[in-house]
XYZ file of C-alpha atoms in Angstrom:
658
model
C 0.000 0.000 0.000
C 2.860 2.382 0.817
C 4.519 1.538 -2.521
C 1.230 2.256 -4.344
C 0.916 5.603 -2.540
C 4.485 6.576 -3.473
C 3.935 5.514 -7.107
C 0.711 7.525 -7.283
C 2.460 10.508 -5.677
C 5.302 10.371 -8.225
C 2.806 10.039 -11.055
C 0.853 13.065 -9.893
C 4.007 15.141 -9.507
C 5.457 14.312 -12.924
C 2.083 14.640 -14.664
C 1.525 18.056 -13.082
C -1.806 17.045 -11.535
C -1.030 17.979 -7.936
C -2.789 21.350 -8.257
C 0.021 22.328 -10.636
C 1.944 23.718 -7.647
C 5.679 23.553 -7.186
C 5.203 24.944 -3.681
C 3.440 21.723 -2.661
C 6.402 19.659 -3.778
C 8.740 22.024 -1.982
C 6.757 21.761 1.268
C 6.718 17.967 1.035
C 10.472 17.784 0.508
C 11.274 20.272 3.283
C 8.934 18.513 5.731
C 10.418 15.070 5.076
C 13.974 16.404 5.205
C 13.300 18.314 8.442
C 11.928 15.156 10.034
C 15.435 13.726 9.842
C 17.676 16.796 9.988
C 16.128 18.594 12.972
C 16.272 15.592 15.403
C 19.785 14.847 14.132
C 20.881 18.430 14.804
C 19.364 18.264 18.282
C 21.223 15.042 18.977
C 24.496 16.649 17.875
C 23.971 19.536 20.338
C 23.405 17.231 23.294
C 26.745 16.209 24.802
C 25.344 14.222 27.727
C 23.464 11.103 26.600
C 21.296 11.255 29.755
C 19.878 14.631 28.726
C 16.140 14.766 28.031
C 15.482 17.385 25.374
C 12.662 19.685 26.710
C 11.192 20.401 23.262
C 10.468 17.816 20.559
C 9.981 19.694 17.275
C 9.433 16.730 14.940
C 5.648 16.387 15.204
C 5.183 20.167 15.277
C 7.089 20.519 11.985
C 5.239 17.580 10.421
C 1.809 19.001 11.382
C 2.810 22.332 9.844
C 3.717 20.592 6.596
C 0.452 18.632 6.562
C -1.558 21.825 6.924
C 0.186 23.300 3.877
C -0.420 20.433 1.445
C -3.551 18.678 0.127
C -4.950 15.845 2.246
C -4.380 13.283 -0.496
C -0.618 13.840 -0.095
C -0.668 12.913 3.587
C -0.270 9.136 3.006
C 3.128 9.915 1.494
C 4.337 12.666 3.846
C 3.477 10.987 7.164
C 5.246 7.616 6.584
C 8.274 9.295 5.007
C 8.578 11.690 7.960
C 8.271 8.852 10.462
C 11.123 7.082 8.698
C 13.200 10.233 9.214
C 12.243 10.260 12.923
C 13.254 6.624 13.340
C 16.608 6.992 11.560
C 17.515 10.044 13.634
C 16.523 8.279 16.874
C 18.543 5.193 15.980
C 21.617 7.324 15.279
C 21.106 9.048 18.648
C 21.113 5.682 20.429
C 17.407 5.414 21.164
C 16.425 1.776 21.687
C 14.357 0.194 18.943
C 11.703 -0.782 21.499
C 11.236 2.871 22.436
C 11.017 3.877 18.770
C 8.309 1.236 18.304
C 6.323 2.875 21.119
C 6.861 6.365 19.629
C 5.330 5.479 16.243
C 1.681 4.978 17.355
C 1.937 7.929 19.736
C 3.310 10.235 17.030
C 0.741 8.964 14.541
C -2.184 9.707 16.850
C -0.750 13.092 17.813
C -0.109 14.199 14.242
C -3.488 13.032 12.928
C -5.490 14.529 15.806
C -3.845 17.926 15.514
C -3.740 18.029 11.676
C -7.309 16.814 11.160
C -8.674 19.006 13.950
C -6.942 22.131 12.662
C -7.894 21.358 9.073
C -11.521 21.029 10.178
C -11.536 24.264 12.211
C -9.627 26.528 9.841
C -10.187 27.311 6.193
C -6.699 27.287 4.785
C -3.558 27.961 6.798
C -4.457 28.536 10.474
C -3.938 32.121 11.596
C -3.785 32.748 15.324
C -4.903 36.360 15.016
C -7.911 36.161 17.347
C -8.694 34.691 20.733
C -11.249 32.369 19.162
C -8.696 31.037 16.676
C -6.158 30.640 19.464
C -8.646 28.665 21.553
C -9.421 26.278 18.685
C -5.728 25.816 17.976
C -4.971 25.248 21.670
C -7.685 22.626 22.050
C -6.432 20.400 19.244
C -2.691 21.148 19.049
C -1.755 22.008 22.630
C -4.155 19.922 24.726
C -5.803 17.059 22.853
C -3.032 15.920 20.480
C -0.113 15.973 23.018
C -2.310 14.202 25.584
C -3.153 11.426 23.148
C 0.426 11.135 21.894
C 1.839 10.990 25.422
C -0.606 8.208 26.271
C 1.099 5.882 23.735
C 4.690 7.199 23.937
C 5.141 7.576 27.691
C 6.372 4.023 28.266
C 9.226 4.557 25.804
C 10.736 7.431 27.854
C 10.909 6.257 31.454
C 10.053 3.297 33.613
C 7.663 5.473 35.585
C 4.706 5.807 33.178
C 3.391 9.085 34.534
C 6.868 10.598 34.604
C 7.252 9.588 30.951
C 3.776 10.927 30.126
C 4.609 14.270 31.713
C 7.880 14.607 29.788
C 6.298 13.722 26.433
C 3.251 15.904 27.007
C 5.161 19.035 28.038
C 7.759 18.594 25.292
C 5.084 18.390 22.628
C 3.085 21.248 24.176
C 6.132 23.495 24.122
C 6.810 22.588 20.479
C 3.236 23.364 19.437
C 3.376 26.623 21.399
C 6.506 27.893 19.687
C 7.557 26.030 16.526
C 4.222 25.469 14.795
C 2.819 29.020 15.347
C 6.105 30.527 14.122
C 6.146 28.396 10.952
C 2.453 28.992 10.217
C 2.794 32.732 10.833
C 5.730 33.079 8.468
C 3.919 31.072 5.795
C 0.718 33.130 6.004
C 2.093 36.549 6.988
C 5.744 36.503 5.975
C 4.987 37.856 2.517
C 2.945 40.688 4.011
C 5.785 41.565 6.379
C 8.284 41.625 3.541
C 6.058 44.025 1.631
C 5.837 46.426 4.538
C 7.900 49.576 4.685
C 11.610 49.363 5.315
C 11.134 51.215 8.574
C 8.779 48.482 9.771
C 11.194 45.755 8.685
C 14.062 47.569 10.354
C 12.002 47.785 13.546
C 11.412 44.022 13.420
C 15.098 43.365 12.896
C 15.998 45.585 15.844
C 13.450 43.739 17.987
C 14.908 40.301 17.220
C 18.499 41.516 17.586
C 17.737 43.096 20.948
C 15.862 40.024 22.122
C 18.726 37.729 21.081
C 21.193 39.882 22.972
C 19.063 40.106 26.126
C 18.163 36.384 26.019
C 21.828 35.442 25.600
C 22.712 37.512 28.658
C 19.805 36.171 30.746
C 20.305 32.495 29.899
C 24.144 32.366 29.853
C 24.947 34.560 32.870
C 27.402 32.915 35.312
C 25.894 31.198 38.301
C 27.241 33.687 40.838
C 25.652 36.592 38.918
C 22.183 35.126 38.571
C 19.174 37.109 39.817
C 15.440 36.533 39.166
C 15.144 40.167 38.124
C 16.914 39.347 34.854
C 13.810 37.528 33.616
C 11.915 40.829 33.578
C 14.265 42.219 30.936
C 12.535 39.912 28.437
C 9.091 41.408 29.093
C 9.515 44.701 27.149
C 10.706 42.843 24.073
C 7.859 40.323 24.215
C 5.339 43.137 24.709
C 6.913 44.981 21.800
C 6.622 41.939 19.567
C 3.020 41.169 20.593
C 1.646 44.687 20.229
C 3.544 45.767 17.122
C 3.931 42.546 15.124
C 1.087 40.314 16.366
C 1.274 36.537 16.205
C 4.171 36.626 13.711
C 6.312 38.723 16.023
C 5.467 36.996 19.277
C 5.882 33.445 17.915
C 9.273 34.354 16.424
C 10.342 36.007 19.661
C 9.239 32.990 21.700
C 11.295 30.729 19.440
C 14.337 32.902 20.150
C 13.754 32.820 23.914
C 13.028 29.065 23.899
C 16.103 28.203 21.825
C 18.544 30.233 23.925
C 17.036 29.106 27.246
C 17.262 25.428 26.243
C 20.786 25.918 24.897
C 21.873 27.534 28.171
C 20.242 24.830 30.260
C 21.761 21.992 28.229
C 25.255 23.444 28.608
C 24.899 24.328 32.281
C 24.530 28.087 31.917
C 22.000 30.602 33.096
C 19.215 30.231 35.657
C 18.535 26.572 34.741
C 22.161 25.382 34.953
C 21.466 23.291 38.056
C 19.298 20.964 35.973
C 22.384 19.505 34.223
C 22.265 16.768 33.227
C 18.773 17.703 32.014
C 16.916 14.579 33.105
C 13.911 16.462 34.498
C 13.209 19.506 32.281
C 9.940 20.337 34.104
C 11.074 23.736 35.574
C 12.352 24.958 32.213
C 9.285 23.679 30.373
C 6.878 25.289 32.828
C 8.745 28.597 32.594
C 8.602 28.608 28.804
C 4.978 27.450 28.595
C 3.662 29.990 31.072
C 5.806 32.702 29.536
C 4.469 31.913 26.059
C 0.745 31.674 26.713
C 0.084 35.239 28.034
C 2.006 36.897 25.217
C 0.307 34.762 22.562
C -3.077 35.770 24.008
C -1.962 39.401 24.110
C -0.897 39.215 20.469
C -4.271 37.688 19.521
C -6.092 40.456 21.371
C -3.932 43.106 19.709
C -4.653 41.670 16.259
C -8.360 41.395 17.068
C -8.358 45.052 18.057
C -6.481 45.979 14.900
C -8.909 43.971 12.761
C -11.888 45.613 14.470
C -10.329 49.039 13.967
C -9.650 48.161 10.326
C -13.269 47.081 9.846
C -14.448 50.319 11.427
C -12.139 52.348 9.205
C -13.349 50.498 6.121
C -16.960 50.961 7.193
C -16.401 54.669 7.761
C -14.662 54.970 4.415
C -17.516 53.190 2.642
C -20.009 55.419 4.439
C -18.110 58.527 3.349
C -17.952 57.315 -0.248
C -21.674 56.557 -0.298
C -22.551 59.763 1.549
C -20.408 61.953 -0.706
C -21.958 60.494 -3.855
C -25.543 60.601 -2.569
C -27.831 63.255 -4.087
C -28.861 64.484 -0.620
C -27.121 66.296 2.203
C -26.211 63.938 5.071
C -25.195 64.811 8.629
C -24.456 63.010 11.878
C -24.454 64.199 15.483
C -23.104 62.649 18.670
C -24.697 62.286 22.071
C -23.547 65.824 22.900
C -25.986 67.141 20.242
C -23.121 68.614 18.244
C -22.748 67.942 14.538
C -19.879 65.511 13.962
C -20.021 65.041 10.177
C -21.551 66.497 7.024
C -21.063 65.064 3.555
C -19.671 66.766 0.468
C -23.078 67.766 -1.007
C -23.732 69.700 2.214
C -20.408 71.520 1.889
C -21.113 72.198 -1.789
C -24.506 73.631 -0.848
C -23.255 75.964 1.881
C -19.872 76.726 0.301
C -18.196 76.556 3.715
C -15.359 74.322 4.991
C -16.081 71.252 7.082
C -14.714 72.834 10.263
C -17.213 75.692 9.992
C -20.195 73.321 9.818
C -19.269 71.017 12.703
C -20.487 71.577 16.241
C -23.226 74.222 16.113
C -21.766 75.888 13.039
C -24.470 74.476 10.762
C -27.085 76.626 12.521
C -25.373 79.814 11.319
C -26.889 79.314 7.872
C -30.485 78.807 9.103
C -32.866 81.709 8.482
C -33.462 83.824 11.593
C -37.234 83.266 11.422
C -36.786 79.485 11.373
C -33.844 79.108 13.778
C -35.815 78.962 17.044
C -38.282 76.378 15.762
C -35.438 74.382 14.204
C -33.409 74.212 17.429
C -36.486 73.415 19.536
C -37.412 70.500 17.262
C -33.811 69.278 17.297
C -33.544 69.431 21.100
C -36.922 67.759 21.629
C -35.943 64.888 19.346
C -32.715 64.353 21.288
C -34.598 64.387 24.602
C -37.137 61.836 23.403
C -34.741 59.973 21.073
C -37.340 59.794 18.343
C -37.280 60.408 14.624
C -38.147 63.882 13.436
C -38.772 65.848 10.258
C -38.733 69.624 9.979
C -38.693 72.332 7.359
C -36.499 75.416 7.483
C -34.664 77.801 5.215
C -30.906 77.385 4.814
C -28.549 79.835 3.167
C -26.964 78.548 -0.008
C -23.441 79.422 -1.155
C -24.843 82.192 -3.373
C -26.639 83.826 -0.445
C -30.132 82.625 -1.409
C -32.222 80.937 1.268
C -33.599 77.585 0.174
C -36.283 75.476 1.813
C -34.795 72.308 3.353
C -36.636 69.167 4.464
C -34.498 67.732 7.277
C -35.192 64.183 8.488
C -33.278 62.653 11.406
C -33.309 59.231 13.073
C -31.571 58.141 16.296
C -28.546 55.838 16.161
C -27.833 53.104 18.717
C -24.752 51.012 19.417
C -24.776 47.220 19.292
C -25.332 47.120 23.063
C -28.402 49.345 22.755
C -26.831 52.543 24.067
C -27.708 55.831 22.395
C -25.034 56.951 19.901
C -26.509 60.118 18.410
C -28.435 60.981 15.254
C -28.038 60.625 11.517
C -30.076 62.675 9.109
C -30.543 63.713 5.510
C -31.583 67.053 4.045
C -33.330 67.648 0.741
C -33.711 70.972 -1.046
C -37.440 71.060 -1.831
C -37.755 74.763 -2.616
C -39.392 74.109 -5.980
C -41.966 71.795 -4.412
C -42.586 74.325 -1.667
C -43.159 77.065 -4.231
C -45.452 74.745 -6.178
C -47.487 74.003 -3.035
C -47.768 77.705 -2.276
C -48.845 78.300 -5.857
C -51.530 75.628 -5.578
C -52.671 77.099 -2.281
C -52.753 80.533 -3.874
C -54.877 79.199 -6.716
C -57.236 77.592 -4.208
C -57.438 80.812 -2.247
C -58.179 82.823 -5.360
C -60.898 80.357 -6.334
C -62.525 80.761 -2.955
C -62.187 84.534 -3.192
C -63.825 84.464 -6.620
C -66.519 82.195 -5.205
C -67.215 84.634 -2.413
C -67.239 87.597 -4.800
C -69.730 85.787 -6.991
C -71.914 85.034 -3.999
C -71.795 88.674 -2.940
C -72.867 89.814 -6.377
C -75.730 87.296 -6.500
C -76.875 88.311 -3.039
C -76.819 91.992 -3.986
C -78.771 91.327 -7.155
C -81.370 89.266 -5.323
C -81.772 91.781 -2.535
C -81.634 95.059 -4.439
C -83.392 94.033 -7.624
C -85.526 90.918 -7.473
C -86.983 91.547 -4.027
C -87.871 95.120 -4.968
C -89.620 93.966 -8.102
C -91.567 91.367 -6.191
C -92.666 94.128 -3.806
C -93.899 96.252 -6.705
C -95.861 93.337 -8.100
C -97.459 92.864 -4.733
C -98.520 96.533 -4.612
C -99.977 96.370 -8.094
C -101.964 93.324 -7.191
C -103.379 95.139 -4.185
C -104.489 98.003 -6.370
C -106.006 95.599 -8.807
C -107.822 93.988 -5.942
C -109.320 97.281 -4.794
C -110.452 98.296 -8.318
C -112.087 94.943 -9.094
C -113.712 94.217 -5.766
C -116.949 93.161 -7.372
C -115.414 90.678 -9.783
C -116.388 87.089 -9.028
C -113.545 85.132 -7.438
C -111.106 87.945 -8.045
C -110.422 88.448 -4.389
C -109.368 84.868 -3.812
C -107.077 84.812 -6.816
C -105.447 88.084 -5.985
C -105.068 87.074 -2.357
C -103.392 83.800 -3.349
C -101.077 85.551 -5.808
C -100.087 88.051 -3.168
C -99.372 85.248 -0.707
C -97.274 83.410 -3.260
C -95.301 86.508 -3.993
C -94.764 87.143 -0.293
C -93.539 83.597 0.157
C -91.237 83.990 -2.823
C -89.838 87.147 -1.356
C -89.181 85.380 1.917
C -87.429 82.538 0.186
C -85.323 84.900 -1.876
C -84.446 86.906 1.221
C -83.388 83.738 3.065
C -81.296 82.728 0.070
C -79.697 86.155 0.151
C -78.783 85.744 3.804
C -77.357 82.343 3.116
C -75.188 83.564 0.245
C -73.980 86.658 2.056
C -74.895 87.606 5.558
C -74.980 91.345 6.001
C -75.291 90.711 9.723
C -71.849 89.074 9.657
C -70.387 92.142 8.024
C -72.083 94.780 10.207
C -73.024 93.015 13.461
C -70.206 90.455 13.871
C -69.664 86.709 14.017
C -71.725 85.912 17.105
C -74.860 87.744 15.935
C -74.626 86.308 12.407
C -74.103 82.756 13.690
C -76.961 83.045 16.174
C -79.282 84.468 13.512
C -78.372 81.727 11.063
C -79.073 79.011 13.645
C -82.479 80.540 14.399
C -83.420 80.860 10.721
C -82.354 77.305 9.921
C -84.195 76.012 12.972
C -87.416 77.713 11.864
C -86.983 76.593 8.283
C -86.195 72.900 8.988
C -88.254 72.533 12.152
C -85.334 71.357 14.315
C -83.868 72.525 17.633
C -80.467 74.228 17.470
C -78.857 75.334 20.717
C -76.312 78.121 20.285
C -73.639 78.895 22.904
C -70.828 81.398 22.889
C -68.309 82.958 25.265
C -65.326 85.310 25.128
C -65.569 85.993 21.416
C -63.856 89.351 20.781
C -65.961 92.096 19.257
C -63.470 92.684 16.442
C -62.678 89.416 14.733
C -60.623 89.729 11.515
C -62.879 89.574 8.513
C -61.194 86.551 6.940
C -61.489 84.575 10.206
C -65.142 85.475 10.852
C -66.083 84.638 7.263
C -64.164 81.328 7.423
C -65.871 80.251 10.653
C -69.294 81.349 9.401
C -68.923 79.319 6.202
C -67.731 76.291 8.176
C -70.741 76.704 10.478
C -73.082 76.840 7.483
C -71.589 73.753 5.826
C -71.345 71.695 9.025
C -74.861 72.553 10.228
C -76.437 72.013 6.805
C -74.758 68.568 6.541
C -75.848 67.654 10.068
C -79.485 68.673 9.539
C -79.615 66.951 6.176
C -77.844 63.651 6.940
C -77.679 62.973 10.694
C -81.369 62.149 11.225
C -81.287 63.999 14.547
C -83.607 66.769 15.756
C -81.299 68.387 18.314
C -78.052 70.157 17.452
C -75.512 72.204 19.375
C -73.344 75.042 18.082
C -70.601 76.453 20.329
C -68.247 79.387 19.785
C -65.462 79.813 22.327
C -62.563 82.209 22.440
C -59.361 82.126 24.512
C -55.772 83.312 24.343
C -54.925 80.693 21.743
C -57.716 81.499 19.295
C -61.330 80.694 18.470
C -63.025 77.298 18.445
C -66.231 76.384 16.639
C -67.975 73.139 17.616
C -70.992 71.698 15.780
C -72.312 68.464 17.272
C -75.300 66.167 16.964
C -76.402 62.808 18.323
C -77.420 61.353 15.000
C -76.407 58.290 13.021
C -72.785 59.388 12.446
C -70.664 58.493 9.441
C -67.212 57.353 8.326
C -65.537 60.729 7.880
C -62.365 59.216 6.323
C -64.408 57.720 3.513
C -66.376 60.931 3.118
C -63.351 63.193 2.924
C -61.820 60.958 0.242
C -65.077 60.722 -1.684
C -66.435 62.876 -4.436
C -68.066 65.470 -2.182
C -66.314 68.783 -1.557
C -68.012 69.905 1.674
C -65.380 68.620 4.086
C -62.571 69.486 1.685
C -63.922 73.029 1.348
C -64.065 73.435 5.130
C -60.550 72.116 5.550
C -59.207 74.342 2.765
C -60.861 77.440 4.207
C -59.338 76.773 7.612
C -55.914 76.085 6.137
C -55.918 79.539 4.530
C -56.132 81.126 8.002
C -53.718 78.634 9.622
C -56.680 76.808 11.170
C -57.334 73.113 11.727
C -60.359 70.899 11.179
C -60.991 67.743 13.184
C -63.981 65.414 12.989
C -65.065 62.866 15.566
C -67.737 60.526 14.266
C -68.590 56.870 14.246
C -71.648 55.146 12.812
C -74.425 55.267 15.408
C -72.578 57.611 17.824
C -73.187 61.069 16.439
C -70.786 63.599 14.965
C -68.682 66.461 16.309
C -67.007 68.943 13.975
C -64.285 71.069 15.595
C -62.674 74.035 13.842
C -59.739 75.875 15.453
C -58.337 79.191 14.269
C -55.308 80.606 16.104
C -54.869 84.221 17.116
C -52.247 86.395 15.489
C -53.056 85.054 12.031
C -50.644 86.794 9.672
C -49.980 84.227 7.019
C -52.766 85.419 4.719
C -53.700 88.888 5.946
C -55.744 89.669 2.857
C -59.428 89.439 3.698
C -61.594 87.212 1.605
C -64.542 89.137 0.264
C -67.850 88.019 1.702
């Protein structure tokens, strides 16, 4: 089976089918060669045959190679590497029985770590986050060495647990230093080499300084030893972790591990008393517990750098999108100060970014709109709700343009308030169009009122007078023809008809244009209209009023009178009720008109969207004097029409003719 695997491997290499990659062949050759050369070199450095080497790099190097090549190459790499292990051990004098016990242990250890890491990582493992470090530690530092030591312990010492401890810690130390360093250089070495020369020079200075300090610490004579020397390594390891991440710290740990082991093997430095190194536990524990914190620190530093990079990329994308958007965009922090505006905003105002930040943006708001704008802004921040407001903002040419500003609150991932983000749209043209439409509507109503005035004048001054003359003539005719048969009855009936016609025409005149409204005021005209309608329709209308000023602006009194007419006519005609209430109240805020009944009610939303214009006309009239119309009605529960007109109406000071 091994021969078939080797034949297939050769065939795939020479046929160029192994992903067409020379790097794979290179990794395979280096891994197999290292499996023999590295243990051989270690054996050459050990002068005392009783020495137990505290770090076994063979499996760590093999696992690194397996992670860099396709899985279908493993059946070739693993057996070939084990052959290298065995040859090196035999040359070092390791008994064949011990080598036989090492093979299953190494096999289990290599497969557990390689398969586990291959499963957890997509591609070459990178220990650049705490999560990645935890996954790596579980398989390569805990599970694999434990399983390997279980099979290999009996080949080290007669005491099984002593042998297990030596194998376990030796493999742990190798996977803490050798494998991370090799993987980091494979995945990040190219990036480091492409960095600036200053950065590369800094890395070289770090390693040179660490080599010098480590040499001093781990080769100092016995009579000069002091525990304080260990602390001289800390600045260099911090430097490597914070500035160079996992690549820097793993390389630095390899330097410290190599020099500390070299000093201990040759009886130098703080671990010289361990010679011959038959129990490397103190050295192993020192290196393991010195490595773990700095590897975690490096992972945290890289996580922070990655998060900062993501934030920078997100901010850059936001700026690109914001600067190309056809609207003006702004952001504000929790201090209510503007923290960002996009390029369209700066193009609109023609001012630099520094001038717009903070409260600078408010300098361009029209003086008449500034108070309302700031009040809306502050209220939104207090309530942390979305808002929309309209105000005039000065453009770069000095012209004030109408702006529709919409803002929404921002929240962090933990739910804490982060400020606001908003967008502004120049809708001056739409605003002018709306005003134009409103002006057209106002002019139509004015023309309507003028037409009504003319009709009322014609009816009152012409038709009624003529009817009166006809009545007089009929009376004369009646007196001259008193003896004519049946003449009296006919003349009397004609006179009564003409009198009724005159009354109807006079009532129509009052309805079209109330002279009482013009000369006697709103209260008198409203009260008179309620009485006339009550007599005409045979219903009961209760009229109430209080605190209505004697001098109500003409456009307001006419608006409220027309709303009263329309609301009361609709109620009498459609409610089915016999009792109605009309109320006029005045206060410091303005005037309120209430028309209510207890009739059948109606769906006012459907009515206002229907084909009728009564409700629309009332609403439009009130809008022209800054008033509001509200309707409360439900089927079977009556109807209440409420009209509000504020005091100080100055928006449309021109009176509508009535």
